[in-house]
Amino acid sequence: MNQVPMNKSTKLLLATALSLAALAAVILYFSSSVFLQLFIAFALAYMLNPAVIFLERKGVGRIPSILVVFTTALVICAGIAVFFVVSLGSEFSNMQLNLPAYAQHLYEITPAAVKSYLGVETPAKLSLRLNDALAQARSVAPDIAKPLLNLLREAFSSTVALILALLGYFIIPVYLFYLLADLPRLKAFVQSFVPERHHRAYNAKLGEIDTVLGGFIRGQLSVCAILAVLYSVGLYFIGIDLAIAIGTLAGITFIIPYVGTIIGICLSVVMALLKFHDILHPLLCLGWFGLVQTLEGAIITPKVVGNTVGLHPLVAIIALLIGGEMFGLMGMLLAVPATAVLQVFLRSLAAWYRESDFYRGQ
């Protein structure tokens, strides 16, 4: 096999690239909160950029296009937030009305030893405990700032770092605006470091990466939203209390393969058993989740995402676990898209290997 020796400039370039990659990993590890904010802004910019480009092609300037898309996105998000607040408040109120019946049925199926241990010797005591738990759940939104602040205080060693971290989340819209405004210049800046003779290969590989990231960020989030709506509508018509809350949670957590489906099935079946005391409604919940999962695999994901990401679910789960173990929440958010991008380069490496003299036996 013929080997082409690396000259000094190539070795220097390779060493510099490896050093920068190691430095980036160290910075990411010790500044994960800052990179988390940038990642959120980058993901949002990646989702909104196609709309900005569409308006630009219609003759609207880039900055006015950004302002139009930005304002529209804020209005839509505000509308969704209001809808969820109103819907969840109504669902919790309806559940509270059904609480005595839940408590009676739960009391009947709970073993005596468990009743004695929990101090719920009568259905009234159990109902009181459930009512207190539900009241605490309804008040979690106003009080959520306290535990979050405590968590942030533990996560950051100084007051200055805490203030900077909190400020970072408030200026995510600023990050988003500048990312949208400077994306063309950023692409041109990166391309300026690529030798002109390699521009065609660079643009082709950049197109593959763009397809993969677009498929994951825009496609997977769109699938999660569609599933959340389908789950919620189905559970609502079945008559399950907290249908919107359970359906939305199942849809959002579907970003982790199988986890959203398992959570949705468990919660909906439990709620069906507590409310209806029969086997029909739990079976309806199982059937609905099975139907939606079939639609997701056969129609929704192929149409929305296609085969752009192409990660096996087991690979995605392993990537999430490794990312979470190494970099926490930031690692879990970056694990799947980073693995999908890595797969682009591994495919090229595999193609190069199959064309090599070593593989061909020459």
Tab-separated table of C-alpha atoms in Angstrom:
chain	number	residue	atom	x	y	z
A	1	MET	CA	0.000	0.000	0.000
A	2	ASN	CA	1.370	3.396	-0.981
A	3	GLN	CA	1.456	5.921	1.841
A	4	VAL	CA	1.751	9.640	1.300
A	5	PRO	CA	4.012	11.171	3.992
A	6	MET	CA	2.753	14.254	5.761
A	7	ASN	CA	4.857	17.367	5.364
A	8	LYS	CA	5.625	19.730	8.244
A	9	SER	CA	2.783	22.147	7.473
A	10	THR	CA	0.237	19.305	7.422
A	11	LYS	CA	1.514	17.975	10.739
A	12	LEU	CA	1.390	21.470	12.239
A	13	LEU	CA	-2.149	21.983	10.969
A	14	LEU	CA	-3.279	18.634	12.379
A	15	ALA	CA	-1.660	19.335	15.749
A	16	THR	CA	-3.289	22.775	15.882
A	17	ALA	CA	-6.707	21.324	15.076
A	18	LEU	CA	-6.387	18.660	17.782
A	19	SER	CA	-5.220	21.254	20.307
A	20	LEU	CA	-8.163	23.531	19.526
A	21	ALA	CA	-10.578	20.588	19.839
A	22	ALA	CA	-9.123	19.673	23.249
A	23	LEU	CA	-9.293	23.317	24.370
A	24	ALA	CA	-12.922	23.559	23.223
A	25	ALA	CA	-13.799	20.400	25.213
A	26	VAL	CA	-12.192	21.819	28.369
A	27	ILE	CA	-13.979	25.179	27.971
A	28	LEU	CA	-17.274	23.388	27.345
A	29	TYR	CA	-16.813	21.294	30.495
A	30	PHE	CA	-16.100	24.263	32.784
A	31	SER	CA	-18.508	26.743	31.123
A	32	SER	CA	-21.441	24.491	30.303
A	33	SER	CA	-24.055	27.027	31.464
A	34	VAL	CA	-22.850	29.653	28.986
A	35	PHE	CA	-22.698	27.126	26.158
A	36	LEU	CA	-26.178	25.899	27.058
A	37	GLN	CA	-27.533	29.392	26.457
A	38	LEU	CA	-25.648	29.647	23.175
A	39	PHE	CA	-26.899	26.214	22.149
A	40	ILE	CA	-30.509	27.216	22.811
A	41	ALA	CA	-30.029	30.398	20.784
A	42	PHE	CA	-28.296	28.468	17.984
A	43	ALA	CA	-31.075	25.858	17.854
A	44	LEU	CA	-33.703	28.605	17.666
A	45	ALA	CA	-31.716	30.406	14.965
A	46	TYR	CA	-31.451	27.177	13.003
A	47	MET	CA	-35.234	26.728	13.212
A	48	LEU	CA	-36.079	30.315	12.252
A	49	ASN	CA	-33.433	30.897	9.572
A	50	PRO	CA	-35.422	29.196	6.747
A	51	ALA	CA	-38.300	31.639	7.341
A	52	VAL	CA	-35.851	34.568	7.238
A	53	ILE	CA	-34.363	33.272	3.972
A	54	PHE	CA	-37.865	32.875	2.523
A	55	LEU	CA	-38.690	36.542	3.255
A	56	GLU	CA	-35.320	37.622	1.850
A	57	ARG	CA	-36.129	35.865	-1.419
A	58	LYS	CA	-39.370	37.850	-1.515
A	59	GLY	CA	-37.364	41.062	-1.515
A	60	VAL	CA	-37.445	41.889	2.216
A	61	GLY	CA	-34.153	42.949	3.793
A	62	ARG	CA	-32.500	40.538	6.218
A	63	ILE	CA	-32.929	42.706	9.337
A	64	PRO	CA	-36.647	43.444	8.650
A	65	SER	CA	-37.114	39.733	7.883
A	66	ILE	CA	-35.547	38.820	11.215
A	67	LEU	CA	-37.797	41.276	13.060
A	68	VAL	CA	-40.926	39.895	11.351
A	69	VAL	CA	-39.986	36.260	12.081
A	70	PHE	CA	-38.875	37.122	15.623
A	71	THR	CA	-42.139	38.927	16.428
A	72	THR	CA	-44.260	36.162	14.888
A	73	ALA	CA	-42.416	33.506	16.894
A	74	LEU	CA	-42.895	35.471	20.125
A	75	VAL	CA	-46.636	35.875	19.480
A	76	ILE	CA	-47.022	32.156	18.736
A	77	CYS	CA	-45.055	31.151	21.843
A	78	ALA	CA	-47.091	33.539	24.012
A	79	GLY	CA	-50.330	32.097	22.610
A	80	ILE	CA	-49.194	28.528	23.286
A	81	ALA	CA	-48.129	29.463	26.820
A	82	VAL	CA	-51.504	31.067	27.580
A	83	PHE	CA	-53.311	28.031	26.167
A	84	PHE	CA	-51.329	25.646	28.356
A	85	VAL	CA	-51.775	27.735	31.501
A	86	VAL	CA	-55.552	27.918	31.003
A	87	SER	CA	-55.902	24.270	29.946
A	88	LEU	CA	-53.767	22.866	32.742
A	89	GLY	CA	-55.570	24.997	35.325
A	90	SER	CA	-58.904	23.653	34.084
A	91	GLU	CA	-57.617	20.065	34.067
A	92	PHE	CA	-56.317	20.314	37.633
A	93	SER	CA	-59.661	21.765	38.745
A	94	ASN	CA	-61.592	18.895	37.122
A	95	MET	CA	-59.238	16.368	38.669
A	96	GLN	CA	-59.791	17.921	42.088
A	97	LEU	CA	-63.547	17.415	41.681
A	98	ASN	CA	-62.969	13.720	40.970
A	99	LEU	CA	-60.512	13.325	43.824
A	100	PRO	CA	-62.921	11.666	46.327
A	101	ALA	CA	-63.736	8.927	43.794
A	102	TYR	CA	-60.031	8.459	43.058
A	103	ALA	CA	-59.280	8.216	46.758
A	104	GLN	CA	-62.046	5.643	47.352
A	105	HIS	CA	-60.856	3.392	44.544
A	106	LEU	CA	-57.197	3.779	45.471
A	107	TYR	CA	-58.058	2.996	49.101
A	108	GLU	CA	-59.816	-0.208	48.040
A	109	ILE	CA	-56.858	-1.562	46.072
A	110	THR	CA	-54.109	-0.479	48.522
A	111	PRO	CA	-52.806	-3.234	50.858
A	112	ALA	CA	-53.521	-2.757	54.571
A	113	ALA	CA	-49.822	-2.650	55.484
A	114	VAL	CA	-49.249	0.236	53.042
A	115	LYS	CA	-52.277	2.108	54.433
A	116	SER	CA	-50.936	1.795	57.959
A	117	TYR	CA	-47.426	2.876	56.936
A	118	LEU	CA	-48.705	5.971	55.106
A	119	GLY	CA	-51.207	6.858	57.832
A	120	VAL	CA	-54.247	6.729	55.547
A	121	GLU	CA	-56.506	4.372	57.471
A	122	THR	CA	-59.670	5.842	55.929
A	123	PRO	CA	-60.644	7.038	52.440
A	124	ALA	CA	-61.120	10.545	53.848
A	125	LYS	CA	-57.488	10.684	55.008
A	126	LEU	CA	-56.277	9.429	51.644
A	127	SER	CA	-58.431	12.003	49.866
A	128	LEU	CA	-56.968	14.719	52.087
A	129	ARG	CA	-53.419	13.582	51.255
A	130	LEU	CA	-54.170	13.543	47.527
A	131	ASN	CA	-55.847	16.944	47.744
A	132	ASP	CA	-52.782	18.413	49.452
A	133	ALA	CA	-50.505	16.892	46.789
A	134	LEU	CA	-52.671	18.294	43.997
A	135	ALA	CA	-52.736	21.736	45.610
A	136	GLN	CA	-48.947	21.687	45.806
A	137	ALA	CA	-48.758	20.664	42.143
A	138	ARG	CA	-50.994	23.565	41.135
A	139	SER	CA	-48.845	26.038	43.046
A	140	VAL	CA	-45.557	24.726	41.696
A	141	ALA	CA	-45.354	27.355	38.941
A	142	PRO	CA	-45.266	30.440	41.227
A	143	ASP	CA	-42.869	28.742	43.655
A	144	ILE	CA	-40.529	27.218	41.105
A	145	ALA	CA	-38.177	30.217	41.276
A	146	LYS	CA	-37.005	29.290	44.787
A	147	PRO	CA	-35.649	25.798	44.046
A	148	LEU	CA	-34.207	27.043	40.771
A	149	LEU	CA	-32.353	29.811	42.560
A	150	ASN	CA	-31.093	27.340	45.186
A	151	LEU	CA	-29.912	25.021	42.430
A	152	LEU	CA	-28.142	27.856	40.667
A	153	ARG	CA	-26.479	28.955	43.907
A	154	GLU	CA	-25.129	25.448	44.384
A	155	ALA	CA	-24.033	25.219	40.769
A	156	PHE	CA	-22.024	28.435	40.756
A	157	SER	CA	-19.325	29.227	43.260
A	158	SER	CA	-19.600	33.024	43.336
A	159	THR	CA	-22.254	35.701	43.269
A	160	VAL	CA	-20.754	37.207	40.132
A	161	ALA	CA	-20.916	33.873	38.306
A	162	LEU	CA	-24.539	33.415	39.427
A	163	ILE	CA	-25.519	36.866	38.148
A	164	LEU	CA	-23.768	36.259	34.834
A	165	ALA	CA	-25.480	32.885	34.432
A	166	LEU	CA	-28.927	34.337	35.117
A	167	LEU	CA	-28.215	37.270	32.819
A	168	GLY	CA	-27.213	34.831	30.081
A	169	TYR	CA	-30.698	33.325	29.916
A	170	PHE	CA	-32.308	36.766	29.687
A	171	ILE	CA	-30.085	37.737	26.753
A	172	ILE	CA	-30.790	34.563	24.739
A	173	PRO	CA	-33.017	36.706	22.438
A	174	VAL	CA	-29.988	38.958	21.862
A	175	TYR	CA	-27.852	35.926	20.981
A	176	LEU	CA	-30.629	34.758	18.672
A	177	PHE	CA	-30.912	38.096	16.869
A	178	TYR	CA	-27.170	38.386	16.223
A	179	LEU	CA	-26.897	34.748	15.140
A	180	LEU	CA	-29.702	35.228	12.621
A	181	ALA	CA	-28.183	38.502	11.404
A	182	ASP	CA	-24.641	37.157	11.070
A	183	LEU	CA	-25.188	33.589	9.853
A	184	PRO	CA	-24.195	34.410	6.224
A	185	ARG	CA	-21.059	36.241	7.393
A	186	LEU	CA	-20.244	33.409	9.815
A	187	LYS	CA	-20.425	30.832	7.008
A	188	ALA	CA	-18.236	33.024	4.772
A	189	PHE	CA	-15.721	33.532	7.619
A	190	VAL	CA	-15.366	29.781	8.217
A	191	GLN	CA	-15.080	29.115	4.488
A	192	SER	CA	-12.268	31.667	4.228
A	193	PHE	CA	-10.000	29.227	6.124
A	194	VAL	CA	-10.652	26.442	3.600
A	195	PRO	CA	-8.245	26.310	0.633
A	196	GLU	CA	-10.028	27.261	-2.579
A	197	ARG	CA	-9.225	23.913	-4.206
A	198	HIS	CA	-11.284	22.212	-1.471
A	199	HIS	CA	-14.312	24.547	-1.589
A	200	ARG	CA	-16.434	22.093	-3.587
A	201	ALA	CA	-15.806	19.229	-1.137
A	202	TYR	CA	-16.262	21.582	1.818
A	203	ASN	CA	-19.616	22.869	0.534
A	204	ALA	CA	-20.795	19.326	-0.176
A	205	LYS	CA	-19.894	18.186	3.342
A	206	LEU	CA	-21.412	21.341	4.839
A	207	GLY	CA	-24.610	20.577	2.945
A	208	GLU	CA	-24.697	17.075	4.459
A	209	ILE	CA	-24.186	18.470	7.961
A	210	ASP	CA	-26.859	21.106	7.371
A	211	THR	CA	-29.289	18.386	6.253
A	212	VAL	CA	-28.551	16.279	9.332
A	213	LEU	CA	-28.831	19.163	11.799
A	214	GLY	CA	-31.933	20.498	10.094
A	215	GLY	CA	-33.456	17.036	10.175
A	216	PHE	CA	-32.801	16.730	13.885
A	217	ILE	CA	-33.503	20.239	15.183
A	218	ARG	CA	-36.425	21.215	12.957
A	219	GLY	CA	-37.654	17.734	12.100
A	220	GLN	CA	-37.447	16.039	15.482
A	221	LEU	CA	-38.953	19.000	17.343
A	222	SER	CA	-41.779	19.116	14.793
A	223	VAL	CA	-42.411	15.401	15.345
A	224	CYS	CA	-42.490	15.953	19.114
A	225	ALA	CA	-45.054	18.754	18.684
A	226	ILE	CA	-47.237	16.636	16.390
A	227	LEU	CA	-47.134	13.695	18.798
A	228	ALA	CA	-47.981	15.953	21.746
A	229	VAL	CA	-51.100	17.169	19.927
A	230	LEU	CA	-52.152	13.656	18.858
A	231	TYR	CA	-51.604	12.172	22.314
A	232	SER	CA	-53.494	15.017	24.003
A	233	VAL	CA	-56.468	14.901	21.607
A	234	GLY	CA	-56.800	11.120	21.884
A	235	LEU	CA	-56.594	11.051	25.684
A	236	TYR	CA	-59.072	13.927	25.888
A	237	PHE	CA	-61.699	12.064	23.864
A	238	ILE	CA	-61.060	8.870	25.857
A	239	GLY	CA	-61.911	10.930	28.932
A	240	ILE	CA	-58.583	10.843	30.770
A	241	ASP	CA	-58.023	13.593	33.315
A	242	LEU	CA	-54.868	15.672	32.720
A	243	ALA	CA	-55.010	14.619	29.059
A	244	ILE	CA	-53.174	17.722	27.823
A	245	ALA	CA	-50.508	17.506	30.532
A	246	ILE	CA	-49.845	13.796	29.908
A	247	GLY	CA	-49.963	14.127	26.107
A	248	THR	CA	-47.625	17.117	26.077
A	249	LEU	CA	-45.158	15.455	28.450
A	250	ALA	CA	-45.161	12.292	26.330
A	251	GLY	CA	-44.611	14.324	23.152
A	252	ILE	CA	-41.779	16.427	24.552
A	253	THR	CA	-39.899	13.484	26.062
A	254	PHE	CA	-40.178	11.605	22.764
A	255	ILE	CA	-36.964	13.407	21.841
A	256	ILE	CA	-35.380	10.529	23.828
A	257	PRO	CA	-36.306	7.326	21.936
A	258	TYR	CA	-39.114	5.322	23.581
A	259	VAL	CA	-39.017	7.325	26.835
A	260	GLY	CA	-41.944	9.584	25.909
A	261	THR	CA	-44.103	6.640	24.843
A	262	ILE	CA	-43.407	4.727	28.071
A	263	ILE	CA	-44.148	7.768	30.245
A	264	GLY	CA	-47.377	8.521	28.385
A	265	ILE	CA	-48.640	4.935	28.554
A	266	CYS	CA	-47.899	4.573	32.281
A	267	LEU	CA	-49.513	7.864	33.301
A	268	SER	CA	-52.582	7.504	31.071
A	269	VAL	CA	-53.240	3.896	32.156
A	270	VAL	CA	-52.969	4.853	35.838
A	271	MET	CA	-55.362	7.778	35.352
A	272	ALA	CA	-57.780	5.536	33.417
A	273	LEU	CA	-57.770	2.899	36.176
A	274	LEU	CA	-58.374	5.502	38.879
A	275	LYS	CA	-61.222	7.209	37.049
A	276	PHE	CA	-63.131	4.440	35.276
A	277	HIS	CA	-62.417	1.296	37.356
A	278	ASP	CA	-62.558	-0.907	34.248
A	279	ILE	CA	-60.256	-2.519	31.714
A	280	LEU	CA	-61.749	-0.862	28.619
A	281	HIS	CA	-60.310	2.636	29.113
A	282	PRO	CA	-56.749	1.473	29.904
A	283	LEU	CA	-56.935	-0.648	26.741
A	284	LEU	CA	-58.143	2.397	24.801
A	285	CYS	CA	-55.105	4.335	26.068
A	286	LEU	CA	-52.766	1.510	25.045
A	287	GLY	CA	-54.472	1.263	21.666
A	288	TRP	CA	-54.218	5.002	21.044
A	289	PHE	CA	-50.516	5.141	21.913
A	290	GLY	CA	-49.934	2.096	19.722
A	291	LEU	CA	-51.797	3.708	16.813
A	292	VAL	CA	-49.909	7.009	17.160
A	293	GLN	CA	-46.586	5.167	17.376
A	294	THR	CA	-47.464	3.279	14.200
A	295	LEU	CA	-48.305	6.558	12.465
A	296	GLU	CA	-45.072	8.083	13.770
A	297	GLY	CA	-42.912	5.292	12.404
A	298	ALA	CA	-44.719	4.834	9.091
A	299	ILE	CA	-45.825	8.377	8.157
A	300	ILE	CA	-44.914	11.250	10.527
A	301	THR	CA	-41.160	10.782	10.956
A	302	PRO	CA	-40.495	9.704	7.324
A	303	LYS	CA	-42.451	12.709	6.016
A	304	VAL	CA	-41.135	15.309	8.491
A	305	VAL	CA	-37.598	14.107	9.210
A	306	GLY	CA	-36.974	11.545	6.471
A	307	ASN	CA	-33.720	9.597	6.671
A	308	THR	CA	-31.559	12.660	7.224
A	309	VAL	CA	-30.431	11.789	10.750
A	310	GLY	CA	-30.449	8.009	10.375
A	311	LEU	CA	-29.369	7.188	13.935
A	312	HIS	CA	-30.413	3.847	15.340
A	313	PRO	CA	-32.481	4.335	18.542
A	314	LEU	CA	-29.935	2.326	20.557
A	315	VAL	CA	-27.111	4.566	19.316
A	316	ALA	CA	-29.155	7.654	20.259
A	317	ILE	CA	-29.785	6.309	23.777
A	318	ILE	CA	-26.102	5.481	24.293
A	319	ALA	CA	-25.118	8.939	23.005
A	320	LEU	CA	-27.560	10.585	25.438
A	321	LEU	CA	-26.220	8.582	28.390
A	322	ILE	CA	-22.589	9.325	27.529
A	323	GLY	CA	-23.329	13.010	26.916
A	324	GLY	CA	-25.211	13.315	30.191
A	325	GLU	CA	-22.467	11.531	32.112
A	326	MET	CA	-19.717	13.753	30.687
A	327	PHE	CA	-21.365	17.173	30.389
A	328	GLY	CA	-24.715	16.975	32.216
A	329	LEU	CA	-27.740	18.660	30.648
A	330	MET	CA	-25.585	20.358	28.038
A	331	GLY	CA	-24.181	16.993	27.004
A	332	MET	CA	-27.654	15.450	26.686
A	333	LEU	CA	-28.821	18.299	24.469
A	334	LEU	CA	-25.782	18.040	22.214
A	335	ALA	CA	-25.390	14.247	22.229
A	336	VAL	CA	-27.746	13.236	19.408
A	337	PRO	CA	-26.991	16.078	16.939
A	338	ALA	CA	-23.258	15.740	17.605
A	339	THR	CA	-23.427	11.988	17.010
A	340	ALA	CA	-25.447	12.540	13.830
A	341	VAL	CA	-22.825	15.006	12.535
A	342	LEU	CA	-20.046	12.587	13.505
A	343	GLN	CA	-21.849	9.932	11.474
A	344	VAL	CA	-21.465	12.142	8.362
A	345	PHE	CA	-17.681	12.065	8.738
A	346	LEU	CA	-17.657	8.364	9.611
A	347	ARG	CA	-19.527	7.624	6.374
A	348	SER	CA	-16.886	9.542	4.429
A	349	LEU	CA	-14.140	7.713	6.323
A	350	ALA	CA	-15.786	4.360	5.558
A	351	ALA	CA	-16.077	5.273	1.861
A	352	TRP	CA	-12.413	6.316	1.763
A	353	TYR	CA	-11.392	3.065	3.485
A	354	ARG	CA	-13.285	0.925	0.975
A	355	GLU	CA	-11.477	2.735	-1.842
A	356	SER	CA	-8.068	2.348	-0.217
A	357	ASP	CA	-5.334	0.023	-1.470
A	358	PHE	CA	-5.360	-1.801	1.860
A	359	TYR	CA	-9.038	-2.779	1.523
A	360	ARG	CA	-8.660	-3.686	-2.137
A	361	GLY	CA	-5.603	-5.818	-1.341
A	362	GLN	CA	-3.268	-3.939	-3.672
